[in-house]
Amino acid sequence: MPDTSLYLCIDCGGSKTAAAIADSNGQILSRGFGGPANYNDAGKAKFIQAVSQATREALAAIPGYERLDIPLREPVFSGVWIGASGIDRKQDAIEVTPTVSDLLHTEAGPRLSITNDTHLLASPLASYPEADTAIAVIGGTGSNVSAFRRATHGGMLKELGRCGGWGWILGDEGSGFHVGKETLRTLLAASDHLSVTGNSPSSRPDTAKIQEAVFKYFGISKAYDLFSIVYAAEPTILGTGTTASPLGLERKHRIASLAPLVFALAFDGHDECALAILRTTARCLADQIRSVMAAPSSDEDRRIDPSRTILCFGGSLVGVEGYRQLIVDDLGKDGMVFAGAEFVDDVTASGAASLARTSV
């Protein structure tokens, strides 16, 4: 085998597993993929199978490592970081670590880190020597926020706290679902006001453009027709995904599917009503960031200084620069100025590069 240091990062998700291998300079050398590996849903056996498949495929793409099989018979990696959905308890990581250690011939300890997949989103912290904390902000169909501090004694990151991740019924503030729900509530409130007063509400932005777009999308003509869309029964398993109609979507996705429409009106069409909706949802996500920063001033370890903190965004909604800026602007109203903010669209590459940097 070539005499080089390799760093492996694997993102184990509910739909697929992705791996990236970096060299000592943080340059990505190869990638590999495996099947679903949510630790709770897939179980330990399928989790290990997916990790094996993704690692084998990534190694096979590097000259000199093509013939290696899994389990590895000798040390290959200078560092391994596995971020897995479903690894929500410390005990989960403890239980699976010996098996992964044997599988990848990597000794348990600082060189092998197994965490929840949210940790991977905070991996850019390694690129900011002036920062010591990172806040991972997930904003897609759902949402959650977690805070991390740079680890001092082994491991990659220490989790300080988290907010959200309650699902669409109880939470998901600032998510695609929230954008859709807020849009529907805005249209229904305007319709109620018109019914009571005979006039459109003068204190709110004009809803004409967004109403026209939503009505066209759902194929309706009145605001109260929205109830028949929102509360229509869930599609059968057989019918799910077989129709282009919003009614062919699960309720959560039916409502969340309005988000692209609202984003287009807000950022391309400069519609004030759409922008007002996004300011509202962005404020809720900003409030969750405030919550994870609200440790008592007497707790030195948990205290977060914005000037030494980076914001790491992940997810389809916060992938839109305009929406990220609304969140940052809302936090700026409190005088919060962060050391950095970036969108992480490739967590495996970021994680592998982070491993290489922290080993130097």
mmCIF file of C-alpha atoms in Angstrom:
data_model
loop_
_atom_site.group_PDB
_atom_site.id
_atom_site.type_symbol
_atom_site.label_atom_id
_atom_site.label_comp_id
_atom_site.label_asym_id
_atom_site.label_seq_id
_atom_site.Cartn_x
_atom_site.Cartn_y
_atom_site.Cartn_z
ATOM 1 C CA MET A 1 0.000 0.000 0.000
ATOM 2 C CA PRO A 2 1.145 3.584 -0.623
ATOM 3 C CA ASP A 3 2.755 5.330 2.359
ATOM 4 C CA THR A 4 0.134 8.014 2.923
ATOM 5 C CA SER A 5 -2.283 9.055 5.661
ATOM 6 C CA LEU A 6 -5.931 8.484 4.862
ATOM 7 C CA TYR A 7 -8.952 9.941 6.657
ATOM 8 C CA LEU A 8 -12.398 8.375 6.316
ATOM 9 C CA CYS A 9 -15.702 10.115 6.964
ATOM 10 C CA ILE A 10 -19.033 8.321 6.573
ATOM 11 C CA ASP A 11 -22.521 9.834 6.684
ATOM 12 C CA CYS A 12 -25.068 7.132 7.521
ATOM 13 C CA GLY A 13 -28.590 8.267 6.668
ATOM 14 C CA GLY A 14 -32.051 6.824 6.387
ATOM 15 C CA SER A 15 -31.937 6.564 2.583
ATOM 16 C CA LYS A 16 -28.238 5.974 1.834
ATOM 17 C CA THR A 17 -24.716 5.897 3.230
ATOM 18 C CA ALA A 18 -21.979 8.115 1.770
ATOM 19 C CA ALA A 19 -18.241 7.920 2.425
ATOM 20 C CA ALA A 20 -15.329 10.184 1.533
ATOM 21 C CA ILE A 21 -11.599 9.604 1.962
ATOM 22 C CA ALA A 22 -9.170 12.503 2.254
ATOM 23 C CA ASP A 23 -5.375 12.666 2.298
ATOM 24 C CA SER A 24 -3.329 14.493 4.933
ATOM 25 C CA ASN A 25 -3.884 17.794 3.096
ATOM 26 C CA GLY A 26 -7.661 17.418 3.300
ATOM 27 C CA GLN A 27 -7.912 16.694 -0.431
ATOM 28 C CA ILE A 28 -10.752 14.288 -1.249
ATOM 29 C CA LEU A 29 -9.347 11.220 -2.988
ATOM 30 C CA SER A 30 -12.436 9.076 -3.429
ATOM 31 C CA ARG A 31 -16.037 8.393 -2.487
ATOM 32 C CA GLY A 32 -18.173 5.373 -1.840
ATOM 33 C CA PHE A 33 -21.820 4.614 -1.189
ATOM 34 C CA GLY A 34 -23.927 2.076 0.641
ATOM 35 C CA GLY A 35 -27.516 1.362 1.565
ATOM 36 C CA PRO A 36 -29.744 2.866 4.279
ATOM 37 C CA ALA A 37 -28.056 2.951 7.679
ATOM 38 C CA ASN A 38 -30.219 4.753 10.204
ATOM 39 C CA TYR A 39 -29.021 2.930 13.313
ATOM 40 C CA ASN A 40 -32.466 2.755 14.929
ATOM 41 C CA ASP A 41 -34.383 1.807 11.799
ATOM 42 C CA ALA A 42 -31.909 -0.412 9.957
ATOM 43 C CA GLY A 43 -30.431 -2.125 13.004
ATOM 44 C CA LYS A 44 -26.811 -2.916 13.759
ATOM 45 C CA ALA A 45 -26.314 -5.594 11.076
ATOM 46 C CA LYS A 46 -27.508 -3.430 8.173
ATOM 47 C CA PHE A 47 -25.635 -0.458 9.619
ATOM 48 C CA ILE A 48 -22.359 -2.409 9.534
ATOM 49 C CA GLN A 49 -23.159 -3.742 6.067
ATOM 50 C CA ALA A 50 -23.697 -0.218 4.709
ATOM 51 C CA VAL A 51 -20.482 1.074 6.340
ATOM 52 C CA SER A 52 -18.578 -1.870 4.852
ATOM 53 C CA GLN A 53 -19.985 -1.324 1.373
ATOM 54 C CA ALA A 54 -19.296 2.423 1.326
ATOM 55 C CA THR A 55 -15.750 1.989 2.689
ATOM 56 C CA ARG A 56 -14.905 -0.799 0.271
ATOM 57 C CA GLU A 57 -16.128 1.251 -2.683
ATOM 58 C CA ALA A 58 -14.166 4.328 -1.593
ATOM 59 C CA LEU A 59 -10.932 2.366 -1.069
ATOM 60 C CA ALA A 60 -11.316 0.623 -4.430
ATOM 61 C CA ALA A 61 -11.123 4.001 -6.169
ATOM 62 C CA ILE A 62 -7.647 4.792 -4.741
ATOM 63 C CA PRO A 63 -4.630 3.335 -6.569
ATOM 64 C CA GLY A 64 -2.830 0.847 -4.352
ATOM 65 C CA TYR A 65 -5.887 0.096 -2.225
ATOM 66 C CA GLU A 66 -8.097 -1.570 -4.841
ATOM 67 C CA ARG A 67 -7.668 -5.105 -3.554
ATOM 68 C CA LEU A 68 -8.344 -4.417 0.106
ATOM 69 C CA ASP A 69 -11.348 -6.163 1.543
ATOM 70 C CA ILE A 70 -13.475 -5.385 4.566
ATOM 71 C CA PRO A 71 -12.871 -6.195 7.421
ATOM 72 C CA LEU A 72 -9.425 -4.629 7.019
ATOM 73 C CA ARG A 73 -6.530 -6.836 8.108
ATOM 74 C CA GLU A 74 -4.121 -3.992 8.834
ATOM 75 C CA PRO A 75 -4.334 -0.286 9.713
ATOM 76 C CA VAL A 76 -5.253 1.912 6.765
ATOM 77 C CA PHE A 77 -6.863 5.001 8.248
ATOM 78 C CA SER A 78 -5.226 7.646 10.422
ATOM 79 C CA GLY A 79 -8.671 8.830 11.428
ATOM 80 C CA VAL A 80 -12.302 7.713 11.043
ATOM 81 C CA TRP A 81 -15.450 9.731 11.709
ATOM 82 C CA ILE A 82 -18.870 8.140 11.307
ATOM 83 C CA GLY A 83 -21.921 10.354 11.679
ATOM 84 C CA ALA A 84 -25.084 8.275 11.799
ATOM 85 C CA SER A 85 -28.748 9.109 12.036
ATOM 86 C CA GLY A 86 -30.234 7.085 14.863
ATOM 87 C CA ILE A 87 -27.116 7.304 17.039
ATOM 88 C CA ASP A 88 -28.906 9.513 19.535
ATOM 89 C CA ARG A 89 -27.547 8.127 22.806
ATOM 90 C CA LYS A 90 -23.983 7.791 24.013
ATOM 91 C CA GLN A 91 -24.766 4.141 24.704
ATOM 92 C CA ASP A 92 -25.538 3.559 20.999
ATOM 93 C CA ALA A 93 -22.039 4.721 20.048
ATOM 94 C CA ILE A 94 -20.459 2.664 22.822
ATOM 95 C CA GLU A 95 -22.281 -0.502 21.694
ATOM 96 C CA VAL A 96 -21.304 -0.260 18.016
ATOM 97 C CA THR A 97 -17.731 1.034 18.452
ATOM 98 C CA PRO A 98 -16.005 -2.368 19.026
ATOM 99 C CA THR A 99 -17.564 -3.801 15.859
ATOM 100 C CA VAL A 100 -16.583 -0.782 13.766
ATOM 101 C CA SER A 101 -13.113 -0.811 15.308
ATOM 102 C CA ASP A 102 -12.611 -4.429 14.206
ATOM 103 C CA LEU A 103 -14.189 -3.785 10.817
ATOM 104 C CA LEU A 104 -11.908 -0.844 9.947
ATOM 105 C CA HIS A 105 -8.879 -1.970 11.971
ATOM 106 C CA THR A 106 -8.910 1.354 13.796
ATOM 107 C CA GLU A 107 -8.372 1.445 17.529
ATOM 108 C CA ALA A 108 -11.234 2.857 19.586
ATOM 109 C CA GLY A 109 -10.330 6.273 20.943
ATOM 110 C CA PRO A 110 -9.324 9.608 19.392
ATOM 111 C CA ARG A 111 -8.753 8.050 15.948
ATOM 112 C CA LEU A 112 -12.301 6.622 15.791
ATOM 113 C CA SER A 113 -15.313 8.845 16.412
ATOM 114 C CA ILE A 114 -18.935 7.662 16.077
ATOM 115 C CA THR A 115 -21.558 10.372 16.561
ATOM 116 C CA ASN A 116 -24.986 11.475 15.486
ATOM 117 C CA ASP A 117 -24.950 12.726 11.892
ATOM 118 C CA THR A 118 -25.722 16.284 13.041
ATOM 119 C CA HIS A 119 -22.153 16.507 14.355
ATOM 120 C CA LEU A 120 -20.821 16.291 10.797
ATOM 121 C CA LEU A 121 -22.525 19.558 9.934
ATOM 122 C CA ALA A 122 -20.319 21.335 12.483
ATOM 123 C CA SER A 123 -17.097 19.976 10.931
ATOM 124 C CA PRO A 124 -16.110 23.335 9.334
ATOM 125 C CA LEU A 125 -15.103 24.424 12.855
ATOM 126 C CA ALA A 126 -11.693 22.886 12.105
ATOM 127 C CA SER A 127 -11.154 25.610 9.473
ATOM 128 C CA TYR A 128 -11.707 28.456 11.952
ATOM 129 C CA PRO A 129 -8.814 28.586 14.457
ATOM 130 C CA GLU A 130 -10.255 31.766 15.954
ATOM 131 C CA ALA A 131 -13.541 29.999 16.825
ATOM 132 C CA ASP A 132 -14.166 27.405 19.509
ATOM 133 C CA THR A 133 -17.882 26.689 19.043
ATOM 134 C CA ALA A 134 -20.174 25.886 16.132
ATOM 135 C CA ILE A 135 -23.941 25.930 15.782
ATOM 136 C CA ALA A 136 -25.358 23.455 13.280
ATOM 137 C CA VAL A 137 -28.611 24.701 11.751
ATOM 138 C CA ILE A 138 -30.651 22.184 9.763
ATOM 139 C CA GLY A 139 -33.436 23.678 7.680
ATOM 140 C CA GLY A 140 -35.092 21.493 5.066
ATOM 141 C CA THR A 141 -38.501 19.830 5.206
ATOM 142 C CA GLY A 142 -37.827 19.697 8.960
ATOM 143 C CA SER A 143 -35.449 21.602 11.231
ATOM 144 C CA ASN A 144 -33.287 21.465 14.335
ATOM 145 C CA VAL A 145 -30.372 23.357 15.885
ATOM 146 C CA SER A 146 -27.408 21.972 17.839
ATOM 147 C CA ALA A 147 -24.402 23.633 19.471
ATOM 148 C CA PHE A 148 -20.905 22.125 19.683
ATOM 149 C CA ARG A 149 -17.564 22.974 21.242
ATOM 150 C CA ARG A 150 -14.197 21.893 19.948
ATOM 151 C CA ALA A 151 -13.162 18.785 21.901
ATOM 152 C CA THR A 152 -10.016 19.004 23.995
ATOM 153 C CA HIS A 153 -9.502 15.397 25.079
ATOM 154 C CA GLY A 154 -10.210 13.038 22.202
ATOM 155 C CA GLY A 155 -13.171 12.974 19.863
ATOM 156 C CA MET A 156 -14.098 15.602 17.301
ATOM 157 C CA LEU A 157 -16.754 17.728 18.972
ATOM 158 C CA LYS A 158 -18.566 18.039 22.282
ATOM 159 C CA GLU A 159 -22.300 18.636 22.012
ATOM 160 C CA LEU A 160 -23.475 21.496 24.227
ATOM 161 C CA GLY A 161 -27.198 21.303 23.575
ATOM 162 C CA ARG A 162 -29.905 21.099 20.932
ATOM 163 C CA CYS A 163 -33.294 22.581 20.139
ATOM 164 C CA GLY A 164 -36.054 21.403 17.871
ATOM 165 C CA GLY A 165 -36.238 18.260 15.787
ATOM 166 C CA TRP A 166 -39.710 17.612 17.187
ATOM 167 C CA GLY A 167 -41.289 16.776 13.839
ATOM 168 C CA TRP A 168 -43.939 18.576 11.839
ATOM 169 C CA ILE A 169 -46.809 18.194 14.284
ATOM 170 C CA LEU A 170 -45.002 19.644 17.290
ATOM 171 C CA GLY A 171 -42.241 21.752 15.787
ATOM 172 C CA ASP A 172 -39.957 22.057 12.734
ATOM 173 C CA GLU A 173 -39.790 25.836 13.099
ATOM 174 C CA GLY A 174 -38.276 27.608 10.097
ATOM 175 C CA SER A 175 -38.580 24.489 7.926
ATOM 176 C CA GLY A 176 -40.244 23.926 4.565
ATOM 177 C CA PHE A 177 -43.305 22.671 6.397
ATOM 178 C CA HIS A 178 -43.387 25.827 8.519
ATOM 179 C CA VAL A 179 -43.125 28.016 5.412
ATOM 180 C CA GLY A 180 -46.059 26.180 3.859
ATOM 181 C CA LYS A 181 -48.140 26.336 7.030
ATOM 182 C CA GLU A 182 -47.426 30.046 7.526
ATOM 183 C CA THR A 183 -48.434 30.701 3.910
ATOM 184 C CA LEU A 184 -51.768 28.929 4.377
ATOM 185 C CA ARG A 185 -52.405 30.748 7.664
ATOM 186 C CA THR A 186 -51.654 34.088 5.994
ATOM 187 C CA LEU A 187 -54.175 33.449 3.213
ATOM 188 C CA LEU A 188 -56.841 32.166 5.579
ATOM 189 C CA ALA A 189 -56.365 35.112 7.972
ATOM 190 C CA ALA A 190 -56.752 37.533 5.067
ATOM 191 C CA SER A 191 -59.920 35.737 3.981
ATOM 192 C CA ASP A 192 -61.316 35.888 7.533
ATOM 193 C CA HIS A 193 -60.582 39.615 7.724
ATOM 194 C CA LEU A 194 -62.316 40.209 4.401
ATOM 195 C CA SER A 195 -65.341 38.206 5.577
ATOM 196 C CA VAL A 196 -65.655 40.248 8.766
ATOM 197 C CA THR A 197 -64.823 43.752 7.524
ATOM 198 C CA GLY A 198 -65.390 43.607 3.786
ATOM 199 C CA ASN A 199 -61.838 44.887 3.287
ATOM 200 C CA SER A 200 -58.382 43.405 2.946
ATOM 201 C CA PRO A 201 -56.195 43.985 6.019
ATOM 202 C CA SER A 202 -54.373 47.279 5.508
ATOM 203 C CA SER A 203 -51.680 46.507 8.075
ATOM 204 C CA ARG A 204 -50.375 43.489 6.153
ATOM 205 C CA PRO A 205 -48.674 43.109 2.747
ATOM 206 C CA ASP A 206 -50.973 42.460 -0.189
ATOM 207 C CA THR A 207 -51.657 38.719 -0.550
ATOM 208 C CA ALA A 208 -52.814 38.890 -4.197
ATOM 209 C CA LYS A 209 -49.729 37.387 -5.856
ATOM 210 C CA ILE A 210 -49.172 34.618 -3.368
ATOM 211 C CA GLN A 211 -52.883 33.793 -3.299
ATOM 212 C CA GLU A 212 -52.950 33.508 -7.080
ATOM 213 C CA ALA A 213 -49.908 31.222 -7.071
ATOM 214 C CA VAL A 214 -51.206 28.973 -4.277
ATOM 215 C CA PHE A 215 -54.700 28.717 -5.743
ATOM 216 C CA LYS A 216 -53.232 27.771 -9.125
ATOM 217 C CA TYR A 217 -50.922 25.211 -7.547
ATOM 218 C CA PHE A 218 -53.732 23.507 -5.643
ATOM 219 C CA GLY A 219 -56.344 23.972 -8.378
ATOM 220 C CA ILE A 220 -58.805 25.876 -6.173
ATOM 221 C CA SER A 221 -60.654 29.193 -6.375
ATOM 222 C CA LYS A 222 -61.381 30.202 -2.753
ATOM 223 C CA ALA A 223 -59.322 30.397 0.427
ATOM 224 C CA TYR A 224 -61.647 28.089 2.309
ATOM 225 C CA ASP A 225 -61.042 25.430 -0.364
ATOM 226 C CA LEU A 226 -57.611 25.088 1.255
ATOM 227 C CA PHE A 227 -59.206 22.976 3.983
ATOM 228 C CA SER A 228 -60.096 20.271 1.481
ATOM 229 C CA ILE A 229 -56.445 20.170 0.413
ATOM 230 C CA VAL A 230 -54.814 20.344 3.839
ATOM 231 C CA TYR A 231 -57.124 17.872 5.558
ATOM 232 C CA ALA A 232 -57.564 15.426 2.687
ATOM 233 C CA ALA A 233 -56.730 11.869 3.691
ATOM 234 C CA GLU A 234 -53.186 10.609 3.410
ATOM 235 C CA PRO A 235 -52.585 8.853 0.089
ATOM 236 C CA THR A 236 -52.502 5.076 0.106
ATOM 237 C CA ILE A 237 -49.119 3.381 -0.125
ATOM 238 C CA LEU A 238 -50.043 2.234 -3.620
ATOM 239 C CA GLY A 239 -50.872 5.766 -4.719
ATOM 240 C CA THR A 240 -47.999 7.605 -3.059
ATOM 241 C CA GLY A 241 -45.771 9.276 -5.598
ATOM 242 C CA THR A 242 -47.798 8.083 -8.606
ATOM 243 C CA THR A 243 -49.417 11.439 -9.307
ATOM 244 C CA ALA A 244 -48.192 14.978 -9.843
ATOM 245 C CA SER A 245 -51.121 16.323 -7.790
ATOM 246 C CA PRO A 246 -50.336 17.705 -4.317
ATOM 247 C CA LEU A 247 -53.027 15.352 -3.020
ATOM 248 C CA GLY A 248 -50.704 12.505 -3.981
ATOM 249 C CA LEU A 249 -48.285 13.669 -1.297
ATOM 250 C CA GLU A 250 -48.357 12.945 2.418
ATOM 251 C CA ARG A 251 -49.861 15.829 4.387
ATOM 252 C CA LYS A 252 -46.503 17.025 5.690
ATOM 253 C CA HIS A 253 -44.990 17.120 2.207
ATOM 254 C CA ARG A 254 -48.208 18.486 0.722
ATOM 255 C CA ILE A 255 -47.857 21.594 2.878
ATOM 256 C CA ALA A 256 -44.060 21.774 2.636
ATOM 257 C CA SER A 257 -44.300 21.647 -1.173
ATOM 258 C CA LEU A 258 -45.445 25.285 -1.085
ATOM 259 C CA ALA A 259 -41.979 26.405 0.055
ATOM 260 C CA PRO A 260 -40.348 26.604 -3.422
ATOM 261 C CA LEU A 261 -43.298 28.679 -4.646
ATOM 262 C CA VAL A 262 -42.935 31.122 -1.727
ATOM 263 C CA PHE A 263 -39.164 31.329 -2.150
ATOM 264 C CA ALA A 264 -39.540 32.142 -5.859
ATOM 265 C CA LEU A 265 -42.053 34.903 -5.140
ATOM 266 C CA ALA A 266 -39.903 36.323 -2.348
ATOM 267 C CA PHE A 267 -36.422 36.259 -3.865
ATOM 268 C CA ASP A 268 -37.158 36.358 -7.596
ATOM 269 C CA GLY A 269 -40.455 38.242 -7.602
ATOM 270 C CA HIS A 270 -39.668 40.500 -4.599
ATOM 271 C CA ASP A 271 -43.209 40.008 -3.322
ATOM 272 C CA GLU A 272 -43.608 41.665 0.086
ATOM 273 C CA CYS A 273 -46.124 39.130 1.380
ATOM 274 C CA ALA A 274 -43.838 36.188 0.544
ATOM 275 C CA LEU A 275 -40.889 38.010 2.116
ATOM 276 C CA ALA A 276 -42.939 38.687 5.265
ATOM 277 C CA ILE A 277 -43.747 34.975 5.535
ATOM 278 C CA LEU A 278 -40.070 34.045 5.248
ATOM 279 C CA ARG A 279 -39.047 36.680 7.783
ATOM 280 C CA THR A 280 -41.508 35.083 10.206
ATOM 281 C CA THR A 281 -40.214 31.549 9.683
ATOM 282 C CA ALA A 282 -36.571 32.682 9.671
ATOM 283 C CA ARG A 283 -37.170 34.459 12.995
ATOM 284 C CA CYS A 284 -38.411 31.190 14.520
ATOM 285 C CA LEU A 285 -35.262 29.381 13.413
ATOM 286 C CA ALA A 286 -33.164 32.290 14.724
ATOM 287 C CA ASP A 287 -34.983 31.921 18.050
ATOM 288 C CA GLN A 288 -33.846 28.300 18.239
ATOM 289 C CA ILE A 289 -30.273 29.458 17.689
ATOM 290 C CA ARG A 290 -30.775 31.934 20.533
ATOM 291 C CA SER A 291 -32.053 29.092 22.694
ATOM 292 C CA VAL A 292 -28.941 26.941 22.320
ATOM 293 C CA MET A 293 -26.868 30.009 23.183
ATOM 294 C CA ALA A 294 -28.845 30.755 26.339
ATOM 295 C CA ALA A 295 -26.649 28.899 28.857
ATOM 296 C CA PRO A 296 -26.345 30.529 32.301
ATOM 297 C CA SER A 297 -23.471 33.011 32.427
ATOM 298 C CA SER A 298 -22.028 31.070 35.369
ATOM 299 C CA ASP A 299 -21.616 27.911 33.241
ATOM 300 C CA GLU A 300 -18.281 28.630 31.561
ATOM 301 C CA ASP A 301 -18.204 25.394 29.579
ATOM 302 C CA ARG A 302 -21.615 25.938 28.006
ATOM 303 C CA ARG A 303 -21.347 29.670 27.428
ATOM 304 C CA ILE A 304 -21.275 30.585 23.726
ATOM 305 C CA ASP A 305 -19.665 33.788 22.468
ATOM 306 C CA PRO A 306 -21.001 34.711 18.977
ATOM 307 C CA SER A 307 -17.662 36.280 18.031
ATOM 308 C CA ARG A 308 -16.009 32.877 18.563
ATOM 309 C CA THR A 309 -18.809 30.853 16.980
ATOM 310 C CA ILE A 310 -19.528 29.790 13.421
ATOM 311 C CA LEU A 311 -22.954 29.016 11.976
ATOM 312 C CA CYS A 312 -23.038 25.850 9.865
ATOM 313 C CA PHE A 313 -26.158 25.519 7.736
ATOM 314 C CA GLY A 314 -27.434 22.323 6.125
ATOM 315 C CA GLY A 315 -30.668 21.492 4.299
ATOM 316 C CA SER A 316 -32.501 22.600 1.173
ATOM 317 C CA LEU A 317 -34.085 25.773 2.578
ATOM 318 C CA VAL A 318 -31.017 27.202 4.283
ATOM 319 C CA GLY A 319 -29.135 26.322 1.107
ATOM 320 C CA VAL A 320 -30.763 29.453 -0.341
ATOM 321 C CA GLU A 321 -28.483 32.379 0.470
ATOM 322 C CA GLY A 322 -31.355 34.834 0.839
ATOM 323 C CA TYR A 323 -33.019 32.715 3.513
ATOM 324 C CA ARG A 324 -29.763 32.229 5.414
ATOM 325 C CA GLN A 325 -29.289 35.981 5.363
ATOM 326 C CA LEU A 326 -32.745 36.539 6.863
ATOM 327 C CA ILE A 327 -31.720 34.308 9.779
ATOM 328 C CA VAL A 328 -28.369 36.048 10.241
ATOM 329 C CA ASP A 329 -30.042 39.478 9.979
ATOM 330 C CA ASP A 330 -32.580 38.545 12.647
ATOM 331 C CA LEU A 331 -29.773 37.496 15.010
ATOM 332 C CA GLY A 332 -27.967 40.723 14.145
ATOM 333 C CA LYS A 333 -30.840 42.680 15.692
ATOM 334 C CA ASP A 334 -29.537 41.436 19.042
ATOM 335 C CA GLY A 335 -26.032 42.553 18.181
ATOM 336 C CA MET A 336 -24.855 39.015 17.449
ATOM 337 C CA VAL A 337 -21.926 39.003 15.027
ATOM 338 C CA PHE A 338 -20.536 35.536 14.328
ATOM 339 C CA ALA A 339 -17.023 34.471 13.408
ATOM 340 C CA GLY A 340 -18.358 32.886 10.240
ATOM 341 C CA ALA A 341 -21.364 31.371 8.506
ATOM 342 C CA GLU A 342 -21.416 28.835 5.726
ATOM 343 C CA PHE A 343 -23.606 26.322 3.967
ATOM 344 C CA VAL A 344 -22.306 22.750 4.150
ATOM 345 C CA ASP A 345 -23.564 20.879 1.111
ATOM 346 C CA ASP A 346 -21.102 17.961 1.356
ATOM 347 C CA VAL A 347 -20.756 16.789 4.951
ATOM 348 C CA THR A 348 -18.619 13.750 4.147
ATOM 349 C CA ALA A 349 -16.000 15.836 2.335
ATOM 350 C CA SER A 350 -16.108 18.450 5.082
ATOM 351 C CA GLY A 351 -15.807 15.785 7.772
ATOM 352 C CA ALA A 352 -12.878 13.993 6.107
ATOM 353 C CA ALA A 353 -11.032 17.280 5.579
ATOM 354 C CA SER A 354 -11.728 18.210 9.199
ATOM 355 C CA LEU A 355 -10.158 14.939 10.366
ATOM 356 C CA ALA A 356 -7.031 15.696 8.366
ATOM 357 C CA ARG A 357 -6.757 19.243 9.740
ATOM 358 C CA THR A 358 -7.238 18.279 13.366
ATOM 359 C CA SER A 359 -4.591 15.559 13.132
ATOM 360 C CA VAL A 360 -1.881 18.017 12.117
#
